[in-house]
Coordinates of C-alpha atoms in Angstrom, one line a residue:
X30 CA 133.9 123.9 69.8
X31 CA 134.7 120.1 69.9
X32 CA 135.0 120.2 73.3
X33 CA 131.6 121.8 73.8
X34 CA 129.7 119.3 72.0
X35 CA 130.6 116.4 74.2
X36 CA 128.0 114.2 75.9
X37 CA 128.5 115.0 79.2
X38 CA 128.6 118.8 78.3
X39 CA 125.0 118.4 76.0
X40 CA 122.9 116.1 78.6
X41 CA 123.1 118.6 81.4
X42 CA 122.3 121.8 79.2
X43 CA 119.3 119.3 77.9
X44 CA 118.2 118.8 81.3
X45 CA 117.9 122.3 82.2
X46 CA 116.2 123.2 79.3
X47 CA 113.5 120.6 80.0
X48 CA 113.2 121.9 83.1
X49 CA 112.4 125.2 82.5
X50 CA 110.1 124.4 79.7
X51 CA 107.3 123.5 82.1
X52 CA 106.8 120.3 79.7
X53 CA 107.4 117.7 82.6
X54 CA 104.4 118.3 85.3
X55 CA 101.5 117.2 83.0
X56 CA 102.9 114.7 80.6
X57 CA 104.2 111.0 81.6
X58 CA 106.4 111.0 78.1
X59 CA 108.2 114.0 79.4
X60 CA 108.3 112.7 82.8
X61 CA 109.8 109.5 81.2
X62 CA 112.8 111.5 79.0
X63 CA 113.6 113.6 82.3
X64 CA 114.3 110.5 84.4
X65 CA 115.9 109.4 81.4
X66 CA 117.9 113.0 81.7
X67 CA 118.4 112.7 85.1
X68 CA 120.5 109.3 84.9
X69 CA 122.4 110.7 82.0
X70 CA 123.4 113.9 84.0
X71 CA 124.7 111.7 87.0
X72 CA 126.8 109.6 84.7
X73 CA 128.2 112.9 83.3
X74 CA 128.7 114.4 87.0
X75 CA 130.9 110.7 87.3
X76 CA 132.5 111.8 84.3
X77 CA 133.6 115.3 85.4
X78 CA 134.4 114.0 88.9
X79 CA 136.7 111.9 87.7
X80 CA 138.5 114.2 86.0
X81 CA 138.8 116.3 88.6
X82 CA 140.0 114.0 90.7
X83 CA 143.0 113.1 88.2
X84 CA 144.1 116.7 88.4
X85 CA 144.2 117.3 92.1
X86 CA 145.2 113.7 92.8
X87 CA 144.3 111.4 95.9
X88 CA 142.4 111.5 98.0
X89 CA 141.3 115.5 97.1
X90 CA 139.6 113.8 94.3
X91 CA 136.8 111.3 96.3
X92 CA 136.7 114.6 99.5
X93 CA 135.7 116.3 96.1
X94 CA 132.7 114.0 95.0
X95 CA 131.3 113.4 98.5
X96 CA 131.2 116.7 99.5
X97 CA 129.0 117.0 96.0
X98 CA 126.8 114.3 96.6
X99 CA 126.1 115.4 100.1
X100 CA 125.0 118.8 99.0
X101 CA 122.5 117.0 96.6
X102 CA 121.0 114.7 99.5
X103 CA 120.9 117.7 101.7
X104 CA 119.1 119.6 98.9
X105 CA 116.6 117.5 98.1
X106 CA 115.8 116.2 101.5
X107 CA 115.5 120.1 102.5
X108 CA 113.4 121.3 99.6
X109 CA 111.0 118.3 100.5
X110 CA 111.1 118.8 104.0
X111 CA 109.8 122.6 103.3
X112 CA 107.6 121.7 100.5
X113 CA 105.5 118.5 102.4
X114 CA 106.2 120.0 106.0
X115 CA 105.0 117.1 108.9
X116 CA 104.5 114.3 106.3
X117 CA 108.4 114.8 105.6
X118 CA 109.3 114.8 109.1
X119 CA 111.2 110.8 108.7
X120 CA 112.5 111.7 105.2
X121 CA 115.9 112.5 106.7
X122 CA 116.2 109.4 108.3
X123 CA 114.9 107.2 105.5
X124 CA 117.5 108.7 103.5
X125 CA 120.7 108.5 105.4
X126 CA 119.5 105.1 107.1
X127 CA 119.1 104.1 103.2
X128 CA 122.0 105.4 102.0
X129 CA 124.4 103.9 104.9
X130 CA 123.2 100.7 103.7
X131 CA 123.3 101.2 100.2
X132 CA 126.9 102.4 100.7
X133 CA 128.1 99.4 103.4
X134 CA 126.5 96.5 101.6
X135 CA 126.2 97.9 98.2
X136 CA 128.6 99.8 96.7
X137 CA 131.0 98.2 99.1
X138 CA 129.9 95.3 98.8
X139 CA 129.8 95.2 94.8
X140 CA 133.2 96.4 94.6
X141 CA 134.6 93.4 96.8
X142 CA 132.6 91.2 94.4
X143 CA 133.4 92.9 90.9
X144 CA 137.6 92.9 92.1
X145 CA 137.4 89.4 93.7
X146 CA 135.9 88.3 90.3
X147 CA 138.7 90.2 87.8
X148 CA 141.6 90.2 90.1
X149 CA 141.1 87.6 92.6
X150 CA 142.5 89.5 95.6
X151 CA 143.5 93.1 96.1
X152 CA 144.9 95.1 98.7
X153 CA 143.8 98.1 100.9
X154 CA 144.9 99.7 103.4
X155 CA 143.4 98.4 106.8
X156 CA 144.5 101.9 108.6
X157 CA 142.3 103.9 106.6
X158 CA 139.7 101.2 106.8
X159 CA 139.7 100.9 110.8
X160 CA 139.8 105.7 111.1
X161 CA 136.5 105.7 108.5
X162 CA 134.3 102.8 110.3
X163 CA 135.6 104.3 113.7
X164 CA 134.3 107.5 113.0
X165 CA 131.3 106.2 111.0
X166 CA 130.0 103.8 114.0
X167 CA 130.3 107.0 115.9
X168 CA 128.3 109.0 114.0
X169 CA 125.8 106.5 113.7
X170 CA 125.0 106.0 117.0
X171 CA 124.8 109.5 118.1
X172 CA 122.0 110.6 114.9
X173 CA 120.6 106.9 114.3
X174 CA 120.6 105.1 117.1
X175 CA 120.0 107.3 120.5
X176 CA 117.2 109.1 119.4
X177 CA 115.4 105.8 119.6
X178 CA 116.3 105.6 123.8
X179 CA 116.2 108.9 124.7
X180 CA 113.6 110.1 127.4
X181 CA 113.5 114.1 127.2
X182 CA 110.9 114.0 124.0
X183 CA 108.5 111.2 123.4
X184 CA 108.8 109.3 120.2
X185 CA 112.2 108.6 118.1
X186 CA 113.2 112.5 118.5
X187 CA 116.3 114.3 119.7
X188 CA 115.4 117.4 121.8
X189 CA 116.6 120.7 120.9
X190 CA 119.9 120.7 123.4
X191 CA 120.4 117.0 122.2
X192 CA 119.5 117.6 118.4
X193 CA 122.6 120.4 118.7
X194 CA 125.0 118.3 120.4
X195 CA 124.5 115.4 117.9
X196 CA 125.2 118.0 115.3
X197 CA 128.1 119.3 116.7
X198 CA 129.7 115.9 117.3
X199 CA 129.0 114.9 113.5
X200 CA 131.1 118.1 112.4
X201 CA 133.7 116.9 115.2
X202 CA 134.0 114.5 113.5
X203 CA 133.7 114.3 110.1
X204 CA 136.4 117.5 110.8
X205 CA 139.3 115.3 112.2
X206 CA 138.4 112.6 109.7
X207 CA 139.1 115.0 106.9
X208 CA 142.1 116.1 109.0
X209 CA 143.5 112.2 108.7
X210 CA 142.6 111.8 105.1
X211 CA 144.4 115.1 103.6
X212 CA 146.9 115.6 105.9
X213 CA 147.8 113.7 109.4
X214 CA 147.2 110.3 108.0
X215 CA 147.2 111.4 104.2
X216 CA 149.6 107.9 103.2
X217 CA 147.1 105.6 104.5
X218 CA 144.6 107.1 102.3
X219 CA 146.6 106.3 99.0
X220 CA 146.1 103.5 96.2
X221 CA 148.1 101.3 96.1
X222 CA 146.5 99.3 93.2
X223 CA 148.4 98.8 89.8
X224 CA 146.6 100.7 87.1
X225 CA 148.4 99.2 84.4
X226 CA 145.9 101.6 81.7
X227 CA 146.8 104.5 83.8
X228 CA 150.1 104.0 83.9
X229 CA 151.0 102.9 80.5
X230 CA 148.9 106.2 78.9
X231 CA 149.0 108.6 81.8
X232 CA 146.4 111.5 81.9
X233 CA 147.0 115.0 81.7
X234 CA 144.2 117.6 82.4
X235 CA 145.0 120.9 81.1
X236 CA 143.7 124.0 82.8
X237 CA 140.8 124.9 80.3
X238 CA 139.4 120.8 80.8
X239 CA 139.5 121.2 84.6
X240 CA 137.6 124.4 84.8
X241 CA 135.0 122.9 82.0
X242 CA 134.8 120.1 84.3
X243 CA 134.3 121.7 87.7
X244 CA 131.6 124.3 85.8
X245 CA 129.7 121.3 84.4
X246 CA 130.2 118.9 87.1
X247 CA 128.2 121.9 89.1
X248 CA 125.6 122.4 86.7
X249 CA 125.3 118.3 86.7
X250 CA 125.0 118.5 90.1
X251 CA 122.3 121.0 90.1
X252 CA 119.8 119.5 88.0
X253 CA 120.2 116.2 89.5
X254 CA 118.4 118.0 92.8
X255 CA 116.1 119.7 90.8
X256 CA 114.5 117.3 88.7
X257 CA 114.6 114.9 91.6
X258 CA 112.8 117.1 93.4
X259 CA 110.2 117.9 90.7
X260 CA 109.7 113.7 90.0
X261 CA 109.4 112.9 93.7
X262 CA 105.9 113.3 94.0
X263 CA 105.3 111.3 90.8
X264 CA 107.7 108.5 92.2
X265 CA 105.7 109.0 95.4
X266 CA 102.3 108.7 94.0
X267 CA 103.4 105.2 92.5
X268 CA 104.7 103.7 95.5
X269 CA 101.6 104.9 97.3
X270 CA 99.5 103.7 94.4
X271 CA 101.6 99.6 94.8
X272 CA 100.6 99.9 98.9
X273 CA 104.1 100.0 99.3
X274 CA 106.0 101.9 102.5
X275 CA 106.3 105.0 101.9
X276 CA 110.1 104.7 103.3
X277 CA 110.9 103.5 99.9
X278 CA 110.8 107.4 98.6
X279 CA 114.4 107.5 100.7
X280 CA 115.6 104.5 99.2
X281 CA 115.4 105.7 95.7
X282 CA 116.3 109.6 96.5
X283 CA 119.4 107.9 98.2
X284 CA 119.9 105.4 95.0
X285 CA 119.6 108.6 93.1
X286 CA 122.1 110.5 95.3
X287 CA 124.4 107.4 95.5
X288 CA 124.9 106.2 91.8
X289 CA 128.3 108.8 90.9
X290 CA 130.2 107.7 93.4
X291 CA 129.3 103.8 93.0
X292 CA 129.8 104.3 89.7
X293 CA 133.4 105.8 90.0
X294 CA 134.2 103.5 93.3
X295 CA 132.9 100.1 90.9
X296 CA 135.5 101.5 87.8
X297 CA 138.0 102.4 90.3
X298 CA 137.8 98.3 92.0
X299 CA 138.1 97.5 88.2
X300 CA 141.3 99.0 87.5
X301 CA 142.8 97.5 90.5
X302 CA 142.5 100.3 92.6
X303 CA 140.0 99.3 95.6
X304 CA 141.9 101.9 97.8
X305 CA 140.0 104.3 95.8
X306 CA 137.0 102.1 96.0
X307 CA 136.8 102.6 100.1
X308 CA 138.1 105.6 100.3
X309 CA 134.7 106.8 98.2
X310 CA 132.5 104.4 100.3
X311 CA 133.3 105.3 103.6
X312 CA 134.0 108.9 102.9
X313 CA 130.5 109.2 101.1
X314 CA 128.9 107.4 104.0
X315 CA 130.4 109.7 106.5
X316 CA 129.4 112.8 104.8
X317 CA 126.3 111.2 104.0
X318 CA 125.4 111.3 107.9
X319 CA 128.2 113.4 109.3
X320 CA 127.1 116.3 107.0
X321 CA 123.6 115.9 106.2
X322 CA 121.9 115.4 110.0
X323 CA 123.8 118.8 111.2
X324 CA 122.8 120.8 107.4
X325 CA 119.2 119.3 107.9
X326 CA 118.9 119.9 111.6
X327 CA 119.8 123.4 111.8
X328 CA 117.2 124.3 109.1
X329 CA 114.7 122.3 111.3
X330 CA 115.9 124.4 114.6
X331 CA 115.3 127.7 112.3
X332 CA 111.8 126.8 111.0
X333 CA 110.8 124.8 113.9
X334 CA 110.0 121.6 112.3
X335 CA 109.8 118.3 114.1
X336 CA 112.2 115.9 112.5
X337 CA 112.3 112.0 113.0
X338 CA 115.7 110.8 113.6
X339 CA 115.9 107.2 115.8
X340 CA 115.0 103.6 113.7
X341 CA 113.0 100.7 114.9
X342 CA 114.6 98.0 117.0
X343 CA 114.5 95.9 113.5
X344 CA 116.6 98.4 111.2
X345 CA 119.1 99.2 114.5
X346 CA 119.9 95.0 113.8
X347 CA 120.1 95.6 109.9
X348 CA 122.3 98.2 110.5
X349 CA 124.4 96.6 113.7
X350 CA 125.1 93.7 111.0
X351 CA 126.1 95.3 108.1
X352 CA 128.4 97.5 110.1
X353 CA 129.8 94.7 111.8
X354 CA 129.9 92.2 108.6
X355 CA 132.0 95.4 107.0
X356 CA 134.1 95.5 109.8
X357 CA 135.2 91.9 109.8
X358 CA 135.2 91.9 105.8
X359 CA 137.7 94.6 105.7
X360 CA 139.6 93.6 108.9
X361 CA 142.8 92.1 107.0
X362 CA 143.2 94.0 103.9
X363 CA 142.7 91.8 101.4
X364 CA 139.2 91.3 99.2
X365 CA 137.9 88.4 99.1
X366 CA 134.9 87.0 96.6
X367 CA 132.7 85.9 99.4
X368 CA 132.8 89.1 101.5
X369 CA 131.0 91.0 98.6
X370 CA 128.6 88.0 98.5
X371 CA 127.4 88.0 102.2
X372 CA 127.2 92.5 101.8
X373 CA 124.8 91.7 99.1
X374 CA 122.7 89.5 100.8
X375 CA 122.5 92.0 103.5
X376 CA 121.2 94.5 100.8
X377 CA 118.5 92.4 99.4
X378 CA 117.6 91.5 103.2
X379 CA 117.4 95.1 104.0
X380 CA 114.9 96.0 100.8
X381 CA 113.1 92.8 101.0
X382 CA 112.0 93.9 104.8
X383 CA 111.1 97.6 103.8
X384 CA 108.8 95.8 101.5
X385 CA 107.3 92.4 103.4
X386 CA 107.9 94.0 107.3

């Protein structure tokens, strides 16, 4: 019963009541406690992730939470996409354009600053580094990038043939980039930080705790989407309401999406282990896009919905730099204060343009 009556186990069940109580469409005090609800459930899908990922080990572990955190960004950005029809028609874009950049210059770029500050230098491995960004400029280009400079279809659209092939290159992939991480290239995906904590009281997760944890991590998961989904159009009507682009609506569904595994990757740069810390970046980042386009296209081909893939000139340079500021910060495997400095900048350049275009 002990065991039951944890936090992480109580939020979620909270959540779900609140839910289905009806209580949150008409009151702002409800809508208040189930954004309130909502952050507490991600931190206790963190929690459960991590546990998970002590019992099956690296780098099963971060495959495990990205995979999870995709399926809520493909979730949400569906359900929208069916529920607003043509006004949604950029939402997938806004949100994997956001995330990417949340991911390069934020998480990544917070967890170069927060070891640099505590450690002073740490080590990574540049092979895994150089097989994500590889395969992440990749898949970039192909579903952000050439949409813009395409001539079959007018506009910043893929047609049909294209919008399949893009898809199918994403799985291509994403496929033989989970192929190097778990088992071609497994070694160079391992941390080699010094956990001293870890080490000193080691961790064992017995079989009821993992199961409890992959039931509730599921159930966390699940009513993160949902009550996302049912505050959007209040989050939407405010940023309306402050004349401010509507794009924003992707920033903060991606911020939403995003905060378990820069949670977990900012814990794991803290203990010494920024191995960990990239190998949840760039693997989130590539499911993030690799996943997401493909999932959100296909349901697009089925219902024959228009769906706005290709950025402006302004946000291809935004993104051009902070992949290429990334690729020269993590170029030598060592961290360094002043890369997560110049990522961060690149955030708050990259919201204070959304904002003042």
């Amino acid at each position: 019963m002990k065991h039951l009556l944890q936090w992480t186990i109580i939020i979620p069940i909270l959540s779900w009541i609140l839910l289905f109580s009806g209580l949150i469409e008409n009151s702002a005090v409800f809508q208040i406690l189930a954004s309130i609800l909502l952050i507490l459930s991600v931190m206790s899908a963190v929690h459960h992730s991590e546990i998970i990922a002590e019992r099956v080990g690296e780098p099963y572990g971060t495959i495990i939470l990205a995979i999870s955190i995709t399926v809520i960004e493909v979730s949400i950005i569906v359900s929208l996409m069916l529920s607003e029809g043509t006004n949604a028609v950029s939402l997938a874009r806004d949100t994997v354009y956001a995330a990417t950049m949340l991911i390069l210059n934020g998480i990544i770029g917070l967890c170069l600053l927060i070891g640099s500050i505590k450690h002073y230098e740490q080590n990574f491995s540049t092979s895994s580094v150089t097989i994500g960004l590889v395969s992440l400029i990749s898949i970039i280009v192909f579903t952000l990038v050439f949409p813009t400079f395409t001539e079959s279809v007018h506009g910043s659209f893929y047609s049909t043939p294209q919008l399949i092939f893009a898809s199918i290159a994403c799985i291509v992939i994403y496929s033989s980039f989970l192929f190097a991480q778990t088992k071609g290239y497994r070694q160079y995906f391992l941390s080699n930080g010094t956990d001293e904590e870890a080490k000193t009281h080691p961790i064992e997760i017995n079989n009821k705790t993992f199961y409890t944890s992959l039931t509730f991590l599921l159930i966390s998961l699940g009513i993160v989407v949902l009550l996302a989904k049912t505050l959007s159009p209040t989050i939407e009507s405010i940023i309306v309401g402050y004349n401010l682009p509507k794009s924003l609506v992707g920033v903060i569904i991606a911020i939403i999406i995003l905060l378990p595994e820069a949670i977990a990757a900012i814990i794991a740069a803290r203990k010494n282990r920024l191995q960990t810390s990239l190998n949840l970046a760039l693997g989130s980042a590539l499911a993030s896009i690799g996943l997401t386009i493909p999932s959100v296209a296909a349901v697009c081909i089925v219902m024959k919905m228009p769906i706005v893939l290709g950025l402006d000139i302004k946000s291809i340079v935004l993104l051009a730099l902070s992949v290429f500021t990334v690729m020269l910060s993590l170029s030598k495997g060592k961290s360094n204060i002043v890369y997560g400095v110049v990522l961060l900048v690149n955030l708050f350049a990259f919201m204070f343009l959304m904002i003042y275009p």
